[in-house]
Coordinates of C-alpha atoms in Angstrom, one line a residue:
M345 CA 99.2 169.2 88.6
K346 CA 97.2 172.3 87.8
I347 CA 95.3 172.2 91.2
V348 CA 98.8 171.7 93.0
S349 CA 100.3 174.6 91.2
L350 CA 97.5 176.9 91.9
A351 CA 97.3 175.9 95.5
Q352 CA 101.1 176.6 95.8
L353 CA 100.8 180.0 94.3
N354 CA 97.9 180.9 96.6
L355 CA 99.9 179.6 99.6
F356 CA 102.7 182.0 98.8
K357 CA 100.3 184.9 98.4
I358 CA 98.7 184.1 101.7
L359 CA 102.1 183.8 103.4
L360 CA 103.4 187.1 102.2
F361 CA 100.0 188.9 103.1
G362 CA 99.6 187.3 106.3
A363 CA 103.2 187.9 107.5
L364 CA 103.1 191.5 106.6
V365 CA 99.6 192.1 108.0
S366 CA 100.5 190.5 111.3
C367 CA 103.5 192.7 111.7
A368 CA 101.7 195.9 110.9
Q369 CA 98.8 195.0 113.2
G370 CA 101.0 194.1 115.9
D371 CA 102.6 197.5 115.7
Q372 CA 99.2 199.3 115.7
Q373 CA 98.1 197.3 118.8
Q374 CA 101.2 198.2 120.5
K375 CA 100.7 202.0 119.7
K376 CA 97.2 201.9 121.1
L377 CA 98.3 200.6 124.2
Q378 CA 100.9 203.2 125.0
F379 CA 99.5 206.1 127.2
R380 CA 101.4 208.8 129.0
F381 CA 100.6 209.4 132.7
L382 CA 102.3 212.5 134.1
S383 CA 103.5 212.5 137.7
P384 CA 101.2 214.0 140.4
T385 CA 102.8 217.5 140.8
K386 CA 101.3 221.0 141.2
T387 CA 102.1 221.9 137.7
S388 CA 101.5 218.6 135.9
P389 CA 98.5 216.8 137.5
I390 CA 97.4 213.5 136.2
K391 CA 95.0 213.9 133.1
V392 CA 92.0 211.7 133.1
I393 CA 90.5 211.1 129.8
P394 CA 86.8 210.3 130.0
S395 CA 85.4 207.3 128.1
I396 CA 83.5 207.9 124.8
P397 CA 80.2 206.1 124.6
A398 CA 79.7 204.1 121.6
T399 CA 77.0 205.0 119.3
K400 CA 74.4 202.3 118.1
K401 CA 76.1 202.2 114.8
D402 CA 79.5 201.3 116.3
S403 CA 78.2 199.3 119.4
K404 CA 78.4 196.0 117.7
H405 CA 82.1 196.5 116.7
A406 CA 83.6 198.7 119.3
T407 CA 85.6 197.0 122.1
A408 CA 86.2 198.2 125.7
H409 CA 89.5 199.9 126.3
P410 CA 91.5 198.1 129.0
L411 CA 92.9 201.4 130.5
R412 CA 90.2 204.0 129.8
G413 CA 87.2 201.9 130.3
G414 CA 85.5 203.4 127.2
N415 CA 85.2 202.2 123.6
V416 CA 87.8 202.6 120.9
V417 CA 87.6 202.3 117.1
P418 CA 88.2 198.7 115.9
M419 CA 91.7 197.7 114.5
I420 CA 92.5 199.0 111.1
G421 CA 91.7 196.8 108.1
P422 CA 94.0 194.4 106.4
I423 CA 94.5 196.5 103.4
Q424 CA 95.6 199.5 105.4
S425 CA 97.8 197.1 107.5
F426 CA 99.4 195.7 104.3
L427 CA 100.1 199.1 103.0
S428 CA 101.5 200.3 106.3
A429 CA 103.8 197.3 106.3
L430 CA 105.0 198.0 102.8
G431 CA 105.8 201.6 103.8
E432 CA 108.1 200.5 106.5
V433 CA 110.4 198.6 104.0
K434 CA 109.9 200.9 100.9
S435 CA 113.6 201.7 100.7
H436 CA 114.4 198.0 100.6
L437 CA 111.7 197.4 97.9
A438 CA 113.1 200.2 95.7
A439 CA 116.6 199.2 96.2
A440 CA 115.9 195.5 95.5
A441 CA 114.1 196.4 92.2
V442 CA 116.9 198.7 90.9
A443 CA 119.7 196.4 92.0
R444 CA 118.1 193.2 90.4
G445 CA 117.3 194.8 87.2
S446 CA 120.9 196.2 86.8
S447 CA 122.6 192.9 87.8
F448 CA 120.4 190.8 85.7
L449 CA 120.9 192.8 82.5
A450 CA 124.6 193.0 83.0
C451 CA 125.2 189.3 83.4
Y452 CA 122.4 187.8 81.4
P453 CA 124.6 186.5 78.5
I454 CA 126.7 184.5 80.9
D455 CA 123.5 182.9 82.3
T456 CA 122.5 181.9 78.7
I457 CA 125.8 180.2 78.1
K458 CA 125.4 178.3 81.4
T459 CA 121.9 177.1 80.4
R460 CA 123.1 176.0 77.0
I461 CA 126.0 174.0 78.5
Q462 CA 123.7 172.4 81.0
T463 CA 121.2 171.4 78.3
R464 CA 124.0 170.3 75.8
T465 CA 123.1 172.7 73.1
S466 CA 125.1 172.9 70.1
N467 CA 127.4 176.0 69.9
P468 CA 126.7 177.2 73.4
F469 CA 129.0 180.2 73.0
G470 CA 127.2 181.5 69.8
I471 CA 126.4 185.2 70.0
A472 CA 123.0 184.9 68.5
G473 CA 120.3 184.6 71.0
L474 CA 122.3 185.5 74.0
Y475 CA 119.6 187.8 75.1
G476 CA 116.9 185.3 74.3
G477 CA 114.0 185.5 77.0
I478 CA 115.3 188.7 78.6
G479 CA 111.8 190.1 78.7
S480 CA 110.4 187.1 80.5
G481 CA 113.5 187.2 82.8
L482 CA 113.0 190.8 83.8
F483 CA 109.3 190.2 84.2
G484 CA 110.2 187.5 86.7
Q485 CA 113.4 188.6 88.5
I486 CA 112.4 192.3 89.4
P487 CA 109.1 191.4 91.1
Y488 CA 110.9 188.4 92.6
A489 CA 113.6 190.5 94.1
V490 CA 111.2 193.0 95.4
L491 CA 109.0 190.3 97.1
T492 CA 112.1 188.3 98.3
F493 CA 114.3 191.2 99.7
G494 CA 111.4 193.4 100.9
S495 CA 109.7 190.4 102.8
Y496 CA 113.2 189.4 104.0
E497 CA 113.7 192.7 105.8
Q498 CA 110.2 192.6 107.3
Y499 CA 110.7 189.0 108.5
K500 CA 114.0 189.9 109.9
R501 CA 112.6 192.8 111.9
M502 CA 109.7 190.6 113.2
L503 CA 111.9 187.9 114.2
R504 CA 114.4 190.2 116.1
K505 CA 111.5 192.1 117.6
R506 CA 109.5 188.9 118.8
F507 CA 112.6 186.8 119.7
P508 CA 115.1 189.4 121.0
E509 CA 117.3 186.6 122.5
M510 CA 117.7 184.9 119.1
K511 CA 121.3 185.1 117.7
P512 CA 121.4 187.3 114.6
V513 CA 122.7 184.6 112.3
F514 CA 119.6 182.5 113.0
A515 CA 117.3 185.4 112.3
Y516 CA 119.1 186.1 109.0
A517 CA 118.8 182.3 107.9
I518 CA 115.0 182.0 108.9
A519 CA 114.2 185.4 107.2
A520 CA 116.1 184.3 104.2
V521 CA 114.0 181.0 103.9
L522 CA 110.7 182.9 104.4
G523 CA 111.7 185.6 101.9
D524 CA 112.7 183.2 99.2
V525 CA 109.5 181.1 99.6
T526 CA 107.5 184.3 99.4
G527 CA 109.0 185.3 96.1
S528 CA 109.4 181.8 94.4
G529 CA 105.7 181.5 93.4
W530 CA 106.1 184.6 91.2
L531 CA 109.6 183.6 89.7
C532 CA 109.1 180.0 88.5
P533 CA 106.8 180.7 85.5
A534 CA 109.0 183.3 84.1
E535 CA 112.1 181.1 84.7
V536 CA 110.4 178.2 82.7
V537 CA 109.9 180.6 79.8
K538 CA 113.2 182.1 80.0
Q539 CA 115.2 178.9 80.1
K540 CA 113.2 177.4 77.2
L541 CA 114.1 180.4 75.1
Q542 CA 117.8 180.2 76.2
A543 CA 117.9 176.5 75.2
N544 CA 116.4 177.4 71.7
V545 CA 113.3 175.2 72.5
F546 CA 111.0 178.2 71.2
E547 CA 111.8 181.2 69.1
S548 CA 109.8 183.9 71.0
T549 CA 108.2 184.6 74.3
G550 CA 104.7 184.5 72.8
Q551 CA 105.2 181.2 71.2
A552 CA 106.7 179.7 74.4
V553 CA 103.8 181.0 76.7
S554 CA 101.1 179.8 74.2
Q555 CA 102.7 176.3 73.6
I556 CA 103.2 175.8 77.4
W557 CA 99.7 176.8 78.1
F558 CA 98.0 174.7 75.4
Q559 CA 100.2 171.6 76.0
E560 CA 100.4 171.6 79.8
G561 CA 98.2 174.2 81.2
V562 CA 99.1 176.2 84.4
G563 CA 101.1 173.2 85.6
G564 CA 103.6 173.7 82.6
F565 CA 104.7 177.0 84.0
Y566 CA 105.6 175.3 87.3
R567 CA 107.8 172.5 85.9
G568 CA 110.8 172.1 88.2
Y569 CA 109.2 174.3 91.0
W570 CA 110.4 172.2 93.7
N571 CA 113.8 171.9 92.2
S572 CA 113.9 175.6 92.1
L573 CA 112.9 175.8 95.8
M574 CA 115.5 173.3 96.7
R575 CA 118.2 175.2 95.0
D576 CA 117.0 178.8 95.7
V577 CA 116.3 178.4 99.5
P578 CA 119.8 177.2 100.4
F579 CA 121.3 179.6 98.0
R580 CA 119.4 182.5 99.5
V581 CA 120.2 181.4 103.0
A582 CA 124.0 181.0 102.2
Q583 CA 124.1 184.3 100.4
L584 CA 122.2 186.6 102.8
T585 CA 123.6 185.0 105.9
T586 CA 127.2 185.1 104.6
Y587 CA 126.7 188.8 103.4
E588 CA 125.0 190.0 106.5
V589 CA 127.6 188.4 108.9
A590 CA 130.6 189.6 106.8
K591 CA 129.1 193.0 106.5
N592 CA 128.6 193.3 110.3
F593 CA 132.0 191.9 111.1
Y594 CA 133.7 194.2 108.5
L595 CA 131.9 197.3 109.7
R596 CA 132.9 196.6 113.3
F597 CA 136.5 196.1 112.2
K598 CA 136.4 199.2 110.1
R599 CA 135.0 201.3 113.1
S600 CA 137.7 200.0 115.5
Q601 CA 140.5 200.8 113.0
R602 CA 139.1 204.3 112.6
F603 CA 138.7 204.8 116.4
H604 CA 142.3 203.8 117.0
R605 CA 143.4 206.8 114.7
M606 CA 141.1 209.3 116.5
S607 CA 141.5 211.5 119.6
W608 CA 139.2 210.9 122.6
E609 CA 137.0 213.9 121.7
T610 CA 136.7 212.8 118.2
R611 CA 135.7 209.2 119.2
T612 CA 133.0 210.7 121.3
R613 CA 131.5 212.8 118.5
Q614 CA 131.8 210.0 116.0
S615 CA 130.4 207.0 118.3
S616 CA 126.9 207.6 117.0
V617 CA 127.9 207.8 113.2
N618 CA 126.8 204.8 111.2
L619 CA 129.4 203.5 108.9
E620 CA 128.4 202.5 105.3
L621 CA 130.0 200.1 102.9
S622 CA 131.7 201.7 99.8
P623 CA 130.9 200.3 96.3
V624 CA 134.3 198.3 96.3
E625 CA 133.4 196.8 99.8
S626 CA 130.0 195.8 98.8
A627 CA 131.3 194.2 95.6
V628 CA 133.9 192.1 97.4
L629 CA 131.5 191.0 100.1
G630 CA 128.8 190.3 97.7
G631 CA 131.1 188.4 95.3
V632 CA 132.3 186.2 98.2
A633 CA 128.8 185.5 99.3
G634 CA 127.7 184.6 95.8
C635 CA 130.6 182.2 95.3
I636 CA 130.0 180.3 98.4
S637 CA 126.2 180.0 97.5
T638 CA 126.9 178.8 94.1
L639 CA 129.3 176.0 95.1
I640 CA 126.8 174.7 97.6
T641 CA 123.8 174.8 95.2
Q642 CA 125.2 173.8 91.7
P643 CA 123.8 170.3 91.7
M644 CA 120.3 171.4 92.2
D645 CA 120.9 174.2 89.6
V646 CA 121.7 171.4 87.0
I647 CA 118.7 169.3 88.0
R648 CA 116.5 172.4 87.9
T649 CA 117.6 173.4 84.4
L650 CA 117.0 169.9 83.2
M651 CA 113.6 169.6 84.6
M652 CA 112.4 173.0 83.3
T653 CA 113.7 172.4 79.7
N654 CA 112.9 168.8 79.2
S655 CA 111.1 167.2 82.3
A656 CA 109.4 164.4 80.2
A657 CA 112.7 162.8 79.3
Y658 CA 113.2 162.2 83.0
G659 CA 109.8 161.0 83.9
N660 CA 108.9 164.3 85.6
S661 CA 111.1 163.2 88.5
M662 CA 114.1 165.0 89.9
V663 CA 115.2 161.7 91.4
I664 CA 115.2 160.0 88.1
C665 CA 117.0 163.0 86.5
L666 CA 119.7 162.9 89.2
K667 CA 120.2 159.2 88.6
N668 CA 120.4 159.7 84.8
V669 CA 122.9 162.5 85.1
L670 CA 125.1 160.5 87.5
H671 CA 124.9 157.2 85.3
H672 CA 125.9 159.1 82.2
N673 CA 128.3 161.8 83.4
G674 CA 129.2 161.0 87.0
I675 CA 129.9 163.8 89.6
R676 CA 131.1 166.1 86.7
G677 CA 127.7 165.9 85.3
I678 CA 126.1 167.5 88.4
Y679 CA 128.6 170.2 88.3
S680 CA 128.3 171.0 84.6
G681 CA 128.1 174.7 83.9
L682 CA 129.9 175.5 87.3
V683 CA 132.3 177.9 85.8
P684 CA 129.7 179.9 83.7
R685 CA 127.5 180.0 86.7
L686 CA 130.2 181.3 89.0
A687 CA 131.1 183.8 86.2
Y688 CA 127.5 184.9 86.2
V689 CA 126.7 184.7 90.0
A690 CA 129.8 186.3 91.4
P691 CA 129.6 189.6 89.3
S692 CA 125.8 189.5 89.4
V693 CA 125.7 189.4 93.2
A694 CA 128.5 191.9 93.4
I695 CA 126.7 194.4 91.2
F696 CA 123.4 193.7 93.1
F697 CA 124.7 194.5 96.5
I698 CA 126.7 197.6 95.1
V699 CA 123.4 199.0 93.7
Y700 CA 121.4 197.8 96.6
E701 CA 123.7 199.6 99.3
M702 CA 124.1 202.6 97.1
T703 CA 120.4 203.0 96.4
Q704 CA 119.5 202.6 100.1
Q705 CA 122.0 205.3 101.1
K706 CA 120.7 207.6 98.5
L707 CA 117.1 207.1 99.7
K708 CA 118.1 207.7 103.4
Q709 CA 119.8 211.0 102.3
W710 CA 116.5 212.1 100.5
E711 CA 114.2 211.3 103.3

């Protein structure tokens, strides 16, 4: 289990790094191949750039330029490519971090109540411990949001650039899958600790971390990992695809309604102006996307919670866990905690997209 968990974590690191590097290096190669040739007129003759001979030091690594016939400096290294790719989506990274931290803090008590109901904890609505595990949650959620939404934007750009004929909705869905897989390797350990604290299995984060480590090793922090992936991937696909499609449709509708009330001259001047969502519009669209995603993924959320908090009781198998829940509680069992989760996800996603859109708009104004 330890080897598998470490391999999973390394896989996601390689996936994120490789995707970002490939995008950045592709852009660098494209820029290197772009040369301007002026038309042969009297005032603007063609400029011929002589080749630069390679020195002995560089001759082993230099490559012949396809247009100039000389040698060029080799491609930039992976670290520079990685940093360049991050720079392209820095506004999305910052917006995702601020938005996720805000929404997580605002709705955390509801998430605690949902976890208590699913694990059948006594007095699930008790005030004491409503913010138990908040430190672990923030430690997991903010980097997870940065990785997921930052890489989502990068994947989306890469797909639309390399496959221009692809329908936008498919690009959104594929990018959402890749983005969530990229961030999930970081999130799972923090979620295991957080949910054990919410279910009152341990009294503090330090105790939870030490006990999990000594009893189960690294694998203990990845309990329910595949369950998380099976819940989070369809959730993110449904959430981001619904939000993106609804946002684009609404902005087109908003623009058409505004143009109907304008004169021809005003329409011409305003045609290049980009419309943005207001906070209320972001909240409504985000809330709808969150509700749809929650209804689709609720059964896997129940299984994930049970596997993370007490996987040994179900033979460390999500199939056995599902059978057990259905046998004892029927369909209602796999939808336990739906109301608290809707009460958590809908405002959480609404707050997230409000802050996300507003932060990006502010960053664009400051650039």
